Amino acid sequence: MKTMPNWQQTLTVEISDCDATGRWKPSAMLIRMQEAAECHAAELGFPRQRLLEAGMCWVIYRQRMTLRRVPEFGEALRLCTWPAPVEGVLFPRHYRFETPAGAPLAEATSSWVLIDIHTRRPLRPTALPGSIPTDPEAERPLPGMLRLPADVQALETRRVRWSELDVNGHMNNARYADWLCDALDARRLRTRGLSAWQINYVSEALPDEEIALTAADLGDRFLLGGARAQDGRSVFQAEAVFGPAG
């Protein structure tokens, strides 16, 4: 069977995927993207079990979403995803959300890293047992660095809970989006929503670790940082961009 670099799925925004406004929440989008990436990787010959048997797995390094319109409860849409050529140690993967008629809703870019499941250290792409077909013409710029200003505000310290973990034993990438939304002003979320957001994963957040959150509210942009309370080591940075007023 011929494997294609582009994978598509038709889905519906369920009520459990939505926030208090009835809009598709960022963490629910990330879960769908993660599942699509897993399904496509398996179709391309790299199911999770095969990688585990080789002592490796993929983890997300950075991802950014840009929204033209946020889908709402009950809406049908199509999710497309494809891998791009390797850049250094990064495996890029891109996504597109569109209506059944093909009208664009949102686009996302992400970069993944292959790690050793025992040492948790990054592996070179050549360690992958095979090659991934890619479409160089469908490449997009990868998410860049996020820098919080020096005068950040201390928010709170959150503990990584059991329900936030995934099969890799660390906090799932989608849960960071929940932490980001929890730090935002609810009024602005209701009236403006988000037009873009990005999460950069710096180090693993492990069970029962306490993460100290700091933030910078820059008006239309909101930056959130998380560091281990025990040693100050950075865990993640995130950015939310609010949509237009009205």
PDB file of C-alpha atoms in Angstrom:
ATOM      1  CA  MET A   1       0.000   0.000   0.000  1.00  0.00           C
ATOM      2  CA  LYS A   2       1.338   3.419  -0.942  1.00  0.00           C
ATOM      3  CA  THR A   3       1.623   5.835   1.960  1.00  0.00           C
ATOM      4  CA  MET A   4       0.978   9.513   1.365  1.00  0.00           C
ATOM      5  CA  PRO A   5       2.552  12.454   3.195  1.00  0.00           C
ATOM      6  CA  ASN A   6      -0.890  14.056   3.632  1.00  0.00           C
ATOM      7  CA  TRP A   7      -3.476  12.619   6.054  1.00  0.00           C
ATOM      8  CA  GLN A   8      -7.073  13.800   6.435  1.00  0.00           C
ATOM      9  CA  GLN A   9      -9.871  13.284   8.934  1.00  0.00           C
ATOM     10  CA  THR A  10     -13.436  14.575   9.102  1.00  0.00           C
ATOM     11  CA  LEU A  11     -14.618  15.393  12.609  1.00  0.00           C
ATOM     12  CA  THR A  12     -17.291  17.221  14.584  1.00  0.00           C
ATOM     13  CA  VAL A  13     -16.739  19.635  17.465  1.00  0.00           C
ATOM     14  CA  GLU A  14     -18.298  17.846  20.442  1.00  0.00           C
ATOM     15  CA  ILE A  15     -19.759  19.564  23.481  1.00  0.00           C
ATOM     16  CA  SER A  16     -16.915  18.252  25.656  1.00  0.00           C
ATOM     17  CA  ASP A  17     -14.470  20.018  23.299  1.00  0.00           C
ATOM     18  CA  CYS A  18     -15.915  23.470  24.010  1.00  0.00           C
ATOM     19  CA  ASP A  19     -15.353  26.205  26.564  1.00  0.00           C
ATOM     20  CA  ALA A  20     -17.971  28.348  28.296  1.00  0.00           C
ATOM     21  CA  THR A  21     -18.589  30.313  25.089  1.00  0.00           C
ATOM     22  CA  GLY A  22     -19.332  27.210  23.037  1.00  0.00           C
ATOM     23  CA  ARG A  23     -16.105  27.617  21.064  1.00  0.00           C
ATOM     24  CA  TRP A  24     -13.583  24.855  20.460  1.00  0.00           C
ATOM     25  CA  LYS A  25     -11.003  25.202  23.215  1.00  0.00           C
ATOM     26  CA  PRO A  26      -7.259  25.080  22.501  1.00  0.00           C
ATOM     27  CA  SER A  27      -6.595  21.907  24.502  1.00  0.00           C
ATOM     28  CA  ALA A  28      -9.278  20.040  22.544  1.00  0.00           C
ATOM     29  CA  MET A  29      -7.671  21.152  19.285  1.00  0.00           C
ATOM     30  CA  LEU A  30      -4.293  19.901  20.494  1.00  0.00           C
ATOM     31  CA  ILE A  31      -5.732  16.522  21.425  1.00  0.00           C
ATOM     32  CA  ARG A  32      -7.154  16.115  17.908  1.00  0.00           C
ATOM     33  CA  MET A  33      -3.827  17.177  16.407  1.00  0.00           C
ATOM     34  CA  GLN A  34      -1.917  14.729  18.596  1.00  0.00           C
ATOM     35  CA  GLU A  35      -4.230  11.872  17.644  1.00  0.00           C
ATOM     36  CA  ALA A  36      -4.005  12.761  13.955  1.00  0.00           C
ATOM     37  CA  ALA A  37      -0.204  12.790  14.138  1.00  0.00           C
ATOM     38  CA  GLU A  38      -0.215   9.399  15.877  1.00  0.00           C
ATOM     39  CA  CYS A  39      -2.557   7.883  13.282  1.00  0.00           C
ATOM     40  CA  HIS A  40      -0.570   9.273  10.379  1.00  0.00           C
ATOM     41  CA  ALA A  41       2.750   8.118  11.838  1.00  0.00           C
ATOM     42  CA  ALA A  42       1.329   4.597  12.159  1.00  0.00           C
ATOM     43  CA  GLU A  43       0.116   4.724   8.552  1.00  0.00           C
ATOM     44  CA  LEU A  44       3.598   5.775   7.462  1.00  0.00           C
ATOM     45  CA  GLY A  45       5.076   2.732   9.204  1.00  0.00           C
ATOM     46  CA  PHE A  46       5.979   4.184  12.598  1.00  0.00           C
ATOM     47  CA  PRO A  47       3.331   3.106  15.116  1.00  0.00           C
ATOM     48  CA  ARG A  48       4.053   3.889  18.739  1.00  0.00           C
ATOM     49  CA  GLN A  49       4.779   0.259  19.653  1.00  0.00           C
ATOM     50  CA  ARG A  50       7.434  -0.077  16.956  1.00  0.00           C
ATOM     51  CA  LEU A  51       9.246   2.989  18.252  1.00  0.00           C
ATOM     52  CA  LEU A  52       9.014   1.813  21.868  1.00  0.00           C
ATOM     53  CA  GLU A  53      10.526  -1.534  20.901  1.00  0.00           C
ATOM     54  CA  ALA A  54      13.407   0.448  19.385  1.00  0.00           C
ATOM     55  CA  GLY A  55      13.749   2.406  22.651  1.00  0.00           C
ATOM     56  CA  MET A  56      12.438   5.720  21.366  1.00  0.00           C
ATOM     57  CA  CYS A  57       9.388   7.933  21.091  1.00  0.00           C
ATOM     58  CA  TRP A  58       8.396  11.309  19.704  1.00  0.00           C
ATOM     59  CA  VAL A  59       7.688  14.310  21.939  1.00  0.00           C
ATOM     60  CA  ILE A  60       6.458  17.746  20.924  1.00  0.00           C
ATOM     61  CA  TYR A  61       8.993  20.564  21.081  1.00  0.00           C
ATOM     62  CA  ARG A  62       6.963  23.583  19.928  1.00  0.00           C
ATOM     63  CA  GLN A  63       3.607  24.254  18.312  1.00  0.00           C
ATOM     64  CA  ARG A  64       1.744  27.341  17.126  1.00  0.00           C
ATOM     65  CA  MET A  65      -1.873  27.795  16.033  1.00  0.00           C
ATOM     66  CA  THR A  66      -3.238  30.682  13.954  1.00  0.00           C
ATOM     67  CA  LEU A  67      -7.020  30.959  13.731  1.00  0.00           C
ATOM     68  CA  ARG A  68      -9.132  32.713  11.138  1.00  0.00           C
ATOM     69  CA  ARG A  69     -12.278  31.636  12.942  1.00  0.00           C
ATOM     70  CA  VAL A  70     -12.746  29.420  15.989  1.00  0.00           C
ATOM     71  CA  PRO A  71     -15.046  26.451  15.257  1.00  0.00           C
ATOM     72  CA  GLU A  72     -18.063  26.069  17.524  1.00  0.00           C
ATOM     73  CA  PHE A  73     -20.079  23.246  19.066  1.00  0.00           C
ATOM     74  CA  GLY A  74     -21.652  20.916  16.512  1.00  0.00           C
ATOM     75  CA  GLU A  75     -19.609  22.218  13.604  1.00  0.00           C
ATOM     76  CA  ALA A  76     -18.216  19.717  11.108  1.00  0.00           C
ATOM     77  CA  LEU A  77     -14.717  20.264   9.772  1.00  0.00           C
ATOM     78  CA  ARG A  78     -11.776  18.573   8.129  1.00  0.00           C
ATOM     79  CA  LEU A  79      -8.320  18.197   9.651  1.00  0.00           C
ATOM     80  CA  CYS A  80      -5.330  17.738   7.347  1.00  0.00           C
ATOM     81  CA  THR A  81      -1.778  17.027   8.515  1.00  0.00           C
ATOM     82  CA  TRP A  82       1.535  16.308   6.851  1.00  0.00           C
ATOM     83  CA  PRO A  83       5.225  16.010   7.807  1.00  0.00           C
ATOM     84  CA  ALA A  84       7.862  18.335   6.373  1.00  0.00           C
ATOM     85  CA  PRO A  85      11.570  17.612   5.805  1.00  0.00           C
ATOM     86  CA  VAL A  86      13.712  17.222   8.924  1.00  0.00           C
ATOM     87  CA  GLU A  87      15.478  20.358  10.188  1.00  0.00           C
ATOM     88  CA  GLY A  88      18.429  19.470  12.414  1.00  0.00           C
ATOM     89  CA  VAL A  89      16.979  17.223  15.133  1.00  0.00           C
ATOM     90  CA  LEU A  90      13.435  18.502  14.528  1.00  0.00           C
ATOM     91  CA  PHE A  91      10.663  16.617  12.763  1.00  0.00           C
ATOM     92  CA  PRO A  92       8.245  19.319  11.535  1.00  0.00           C
ATOM     93  CA  ARG A  93       4.544  18.537  11.167  1.00  0.00           C
ATOM     94  CA  HIS A  94       1.907  20.935   9.900  1.00  0.00           C
ATOM     95  CA  TYR A  95      -1.876  21.033  10.201  1.00  0.00           C
ATOM     96  CA  ARG A  96      -4.802  22.695   8.487  1.00  0.00           C
ATOM     97  CA  PHE A  97      -8.403  22.932   9.682  1.00  0.00           C
ATOM     98  CA  GLU A  98     -11.078  23.715   7.102  1.00  0.00           C
ATOM     99  CA  THR A  99     -14.812  23.487   6.531  1.00  0.00           C
ATOM    100  CA  PRO A 100     -16.183  20.519   4.556  1.00  0.00           C
ATOM    101  CA  ALA A 101     -16.335  22.899   1.570  1.00  0.00           C
ATOM    102  CA  GLY A 102     -12.632  23.700   1.935  1.00  0.00           C
ATOM    103  CA  ALA A 103     -12.816  27.167   3.519  1.00  0.00           C
ATOM    104  CA  PRO A 104      -9.807  27.682   5.843  1.00  0.00           C
ATOM    105  CA  LEU A 105     -10.443  27.873   9.589  1.00  0.00           C
ATOM    106  CA  ALA A 106      -7.026  27.506  11.205  1.00  0.00           C
ATOM    107  CA  GLU A 107      -3.443  26.494  10.544  1.00  0.00           C
ATOM    108  CA  ALA A 108      -0.849  25.052  12.897  1.00  0.00           C
ATOM    109  CA  THR A 109       2.847  24.302  12.756  1.00  0.00           C
ATOM    110  CA  SER A 110       4.721  22.018  15.119  1.00  0.00           C
ATOM    111  CA  SER A 111       8.137  20.513  15.643  1.00  0.00           C
ATOM    112  CA  TRP A 112       8.786  17.140  17.245  1.00  0.00           C
ATOM    113  CA  VAL A 113      11.905  15.525  18.672  1.00  0.00           C
ATOM    114  CA  LEU A 114      12.790  11.853  18.818  1.00  0.00           C
ATOM    115  CA  ILE A 115      14.020  10.913  22.312  1.00  0.00           C
ATOM    116  CA  ASP A 116      15.514   7.870  24.012  1.00  0.00           C
ATOM    117  CA  ILE A 117      12.810   6.539  26.355  1.00  0.00           C
ATOM    118  CA  HIS A 118      15.414   5.554  28.970  1.00  0.00           C
ATOM    119  CA  THR A 119      17.741   8.560  29.043  1.00  0.00           C
ATOM    120  CA  ARG A 120      15.049  11.041  27.873  1.00  0.00           C
ATOM    121  CA  ARG A 121      17.734  12.632  25.694  1.00  0.00           C
ATOM    122  CA  PRO A 122      17.153  13.711  22.060  1.00  0.00           C
ATOM    123  CA  LEU A 123      18.200  11.325  19.309  1.00  0.00           C
ATOM    124  CA  ARG A 124      19.469  12.141  15.856  1.00  0.00           C
ATOM    125  CA  PRO A 125      16.877  11.688  13.094  1.00  0.00           C
ATOM    126  CA  THR A 126      19.084   8.930  11.648  1.00  0.00           C
ATOM    127  CA  ALA A 127      18.119   6.802  14.671  1.00  0.00           C
ATOM    128  CA  LEU A 128      14.600   6.454  13.247  1.00  0.00           C
ATOM    129  CA  PRO A 129      14.248   2.959  11.718  1.00  0.00           C
ATOM    130  CA  GLY A 130      13.236   4.186   8.271  1.00  0.00           C
ATOM    131  CA  SER A 131      12.386   7.374   6.426  1.00  0.00           C
ATOM    132  CA  ILE A 132       9.285   9.551   6.392  1.00  0.00           C
ATOM    133  CA  PRO A 133       7.832  10.747   3.071  1.00  0.00           C
ATOM    134  CA  THR A 134       7.495  14.525   3.055  1.00  0.00           C
ATOM    135  CA  ASP A 135       6.253  17.289   0.795  1.00  0.00           C
ATOM    136  CA  PRO A 136       8.921  20.038   0.602  1.00  0.00           C
ATOM    137  CA  GLU A 137       6.504  22.337  -1.249  1.00  0.00           C
ATOM    138  CA  ALA A 138       4.175  22.301   1.775  1.00  0.00           C
ATOM    139  CA  GLU A 139       6.821  23.579   4.212  1.00  0.00           C
ATOM    140  CA  ARG A 140       6.041  26.421   6.615  1.00  0.00           C
ATOM    141  CA  PRO A 141       8.127  28.422   9.099  1.00  0.00           C
ATOM    142  CA  LEU A 142       8.475  26.598  12.404  1.00  0.00           C
ATOM    143  CA  PRO A 143       7.484  28.169  15.745  1.00  0.00           C
ATOM    144  CA  GLY A 144      10.237  30.381  17.093  1.00  0.00           C
ATOM    145  CA  MET A 145      11.448  31.283  20.561  1.00  0.00           C
ATOM    146  CA  LEU A 146       9.265  32.997  23.137  1.00  0.00           C
ATOM    147  CA  ARG A 147      10.854  35.436  25.568  1.00  0.00           C
ATOM    148  CA  LEU A 148       9.133  36.818  28.629  1.00  0.00           C
ATOM    149  CA  PRO A 149      10.142  40.354  29.654  1.00  0.00           C
ATOM    150  CA  ALA A 150      12.120  40.925  32.835  1.00  0.00           C
ATOM    151  CA  ASP A 151       9.202  42.486  34.725  1.00  0.00           C
ATOM    152  CA  VAL A 152       6.915  39.440  34.864  1.00  0.00           C
ATOM    153  CA  GLN A 153       4.135  38.967  37.392  1.00  0.00           C
ATOM    154  CA  ALA A 154       4.159  35.946  39.698  1.00  0.00           C
ATOM    155  CA  LEU A 155       0.822  34.136  39.368  1.00  0.00           C
ATOM    156  CA  GLU A 156       0.642  30.843  41.242  1.00  0.00           C
ATOM    157  CA  THR A 157       2.328  27.493  41.727  1.00  0.00           C
ATOM    158  CA  ARG A 158       0.545  24.500  40.222  1.00  0.00           C
ATOM    159  CA  ARG A 159       1.181  20.837  40.899  1.00  0.00           C
ATOM    160  CA  VAL A 160       1.239  18.355  38.026  1.00  0.00           C
ATOM    161  CA  ARG A 161      -1.690  16.031  38.727  1.00  0.00           C
ATOM    162  CA  TRP A 162      -2.299  12.416  37.714  1.00  0.00           C
ATOM    163  CA  SER A 163      -5.133  13.370  35.355  1.00  0.00           C
ATOM    164  CA  GLU A 164      -2.754  15.633  33.399  1.00  0.00           C
ATOM    165  CA  LEU A 165      -0.262  12.866  32.540  1.00  0.00           C
ATOM    166  CA  ASP A 166      -0.087  10.927  29.283  1.00  0.00           C
ATOM    167  CA  VAL A 167       1.391   7.591  28.195  1.00  0.00           C
ATOM    168  CA  ASN A 168       4.889   9.093  28.177  1.00  0.00           C
ATOM    169  CA  GLY A 169       4.642   9.701  31.925  1.00  0.00           C
ATOM    170  CA  HIS A 170       4.742  13.497  31.760  1.00  0.00           C
ATOM    171  CA  MET A 171       2.157  16.257  31.519  1.00  0.00           C
ATOM    172  CA  ASN A 172       0.399  15.996  28.183  1.00  0.00           C
ATOM    173  CA  ASN A 173       1.022  18.780  25.683  1.00  0.00           C
ATOM    174  CA  ALA A 174      -2.676  19.729  25.588  1.00  0.00           C
ATOM    175  CA  ARG A 175      -2.824  20.366  29.329  1.00  0.00           C
ATOM    176  CA  TYR A 176      -0.421  23.296  28.932  1.00  0.00           C
ATOM    177  CA  ALA A 177      -3.090  24.973  26.811  1.00  0.00           C
ATOM    178  CA  ASP A 178      -5.518  24.584  29.719  1.00  0.00           C
ATOM    179  CA  TRP A 179      -2.980  26.194  32.046  1.00  0.00           C
ATOM    180  CA  LEU A 180      -2.589  29.049  29.566  1.00  0.00           C
ATOM    181  CA  CYS A 181      -6.344  29.625  29.304  1.00  0.00           C
ATOM    182  CA  ASP A 182      -6.721  29.441  33.087  1.00  0.00           C
ATOM    183  CA  ALA A 183      -4.223  32.303  33.393  1.00  0.00           C
ATOM    184  CA  LEU A 184      -6.113  34.549  30.956  1.00  0.00           C
ATOM    185  CA  ASP A 185      -8.747  37.131  31.755  1.00  0.00           C
ATOM    186  CA  ALA A 186     -12.152  35.437  31.409  1.00  0.00           C
ATOM    187  CA  ARG A 187     -13.853  38.616  30.209  1.00  0.00           C
ATOM    188  CA  ARG A 188     -11.454  39.021  27.304  1.00  0.00           C
ATOM    189  CA  LEU A 189     -11.796  35.342  26.443  1.00  0.00           C
ATOM    190  CA  ARG A 190     -15.576  35.733  26.261  1.00  0.00           C
ATOM    191  CA  THR A 191     -15.615  38.939  24.227  1.00  0.00           C
ATOM    192  CA  ARG A 192     -12.531  38.527  22.036  1.00  0.00           C
ATOM    193  CA  GLY A 193     -11.403  34.920  22.070  1.00  0.00           C
ATOM    194  CA  LEU A 194      -7.977  33.987  20.698  1.00  0.00           C
ATOM    195  CA  SER A 195      -6.602  34.555  17.224  1.00  0.00           C
ATOM    196  CA  ALA A 196      -3.332  32.686  17.829  1.00  0.00           C
ATOM    197  CA  TRP A 197      -1.411  30.843  20.499  1.00  0.00           C
ATOM    198  CA  GLN A 198       1.908  29.067  20.872  1.00  0.00           C
ATOM    199  CA  ILE A 199       3.454  26.683  23.385  1.00  0.00           C
ATOM    200  CA  ASN A 200       7.165  25.883  23.636  1.00  0.00           C
ATOM    201  CA  TYR A 201       7.981  22.794  25.692  1.00  0.00           C
ATOM    202  CA  VAL A 202      11.394  23.184  27.318  1.00  0.00           C
ATOM    203  CA  SER A 203      11.566  20.230  29.720  1.00  0.00           C
ATOM    204  CA  GLU A 204       9.226  17.530  30.971  1.00  0.00           C
ATOM    205  CA  ALA A 205       6.721  18.278  33.727  1.00  0.00           C
ATOM    206  CA  LEU A 206       6.642  15.130  35.847  1.00  0.00           C
ATOM    207  CA  PRO A 207       4.116  13.779  38.372  1.00  0.00           C
ATOM    208  CA  ASP A 208       3.700  15.906  41.527  1.00  0.00           C
ATOM    209  CA  GLU A 209       6.217  18.508  40.412  1.00  0.00           C
ATOM    210  CA  GLU A 210       5.314  22.049  41.394  1.00  0.00           C
ATOM    211  CA  ILE A 211       5.493  24.569  38.562  1.00  0.00           C
ATOM    212  CA  ALA A 212       5.766  28.281  39.377  1.00  0.00           C
ATOM    213  CA  LEU A 213       3.882  30.369  36.819  1.00  0.00           C
ATOM    214  CA  THR A 214       4.809  33.903  35.783  1.00  0.00           C
ATOM    215  CA  ALA A 215       3.098  36.121  33.227  1.00  0.00           C
ATOM    216  CA  ALA A 216       3.285  39.329  31.239  1.00  0.00           C
ATOM    217  CA  ASP A 217       0.074  40.947  30.003  1.00  0.00           C
ATOM    218  CA  LEU A 218       0.988  43.027  26.956  1.00  0.00           C
ATOM    219  CA  GLY A 219      -2.524  44.015  25.930  1.00  0.00           C
ATOM    220  CA  ASP A 220      -3.298  42.025  22.797  1.00  0.00           C
ATOM    221  CA  ARG A 221      -0.622  39.479  23.751  1.00  0.00           C
ATOM    222  CA  PHE A 222      -0.244  37.466  26.933  1.00  0.00           C
ATOM    223  CA  LEU A 223       2.918  35.546  27.786  1.00  0.00           C
ATOM    224  CA  LEU A 224       3.062  32.739  30.341  1.00  0.00           C
ATOM    225  CA  GLY A 225       6.123  30.984  31.694  1.00  0.00           C
ATOM    226  CA  GLY A 226       6.479  27.939  33.891  1.00  0.00           C
ATOM    227  CA  ALA A 227       9.528  26.865  35.904  1.00  0.00           C
ATOM    228  CA  ARG A 228      10.109  24.162  38.499  1.00  0.00           C
ATOM    229  CA  ALA A 229       9.557  25.671  41.919  1.00  0.00           C
ATOM    230  CA  GLN A 230      12.323  23.484  43.343  1.00  0.00           C
ATOM    231  CA  ASP A 231      15.210  24.615  41.146  1.00  0.00           C
ATOM    232  CA  GLY A 232      13.888  27.320  38.804  1.00  0.00           C
ATOM    233  CA  ARG A 233      14.483  25.243  35.686  1.00  0.00           C
ATOM    234  CA  SER A 234      12.280  26.345  32.798  1.00  0.00           C
ATOM    235  CA  VAL A 235       9.501  23.945  31.815  1.00  0.00           C
ATOM    236  CA  PHE A 236       7.575  25.883  29.171  1.00  0.00           C
ATOM    237  CA  GLN A 237       6.709  29.246  27.653  1.00  0.00           C
ATOM    238  CA  ALA A 238       3.379  30.081  26.049  1.00  0.00           C
ATOM    239  CA  GLU A 239       1.801  32.966  24.183  1.00  0.00           C
ATOM    240  CA  ALA A 240      -1.852  33.874  23.627  1.00  0.00           C
ATOM    241  CA  VAL A 241      -2.939  36.504  21.104  1.00  0.00           C
ATOM    242  CA  PHE A 242      -6.421  37.930  21.566  1.00  0.00           C
ATOM    243  CA  GLY A 243      -8.794  38.384  18.660  1.00  0.00           C
ATOM    244  CA  PRO A 244     -10.251  41.754  17.608  1.00  0.00           C
ATOM    245  CA  ALA A 245     -12.608  43.526  19.984  1.00  0.00           C
ATOM    246  CA  GLY A 246     -16.332  43.299  19.384  1.00  0.00           C
TER     247      GLY A 246
END
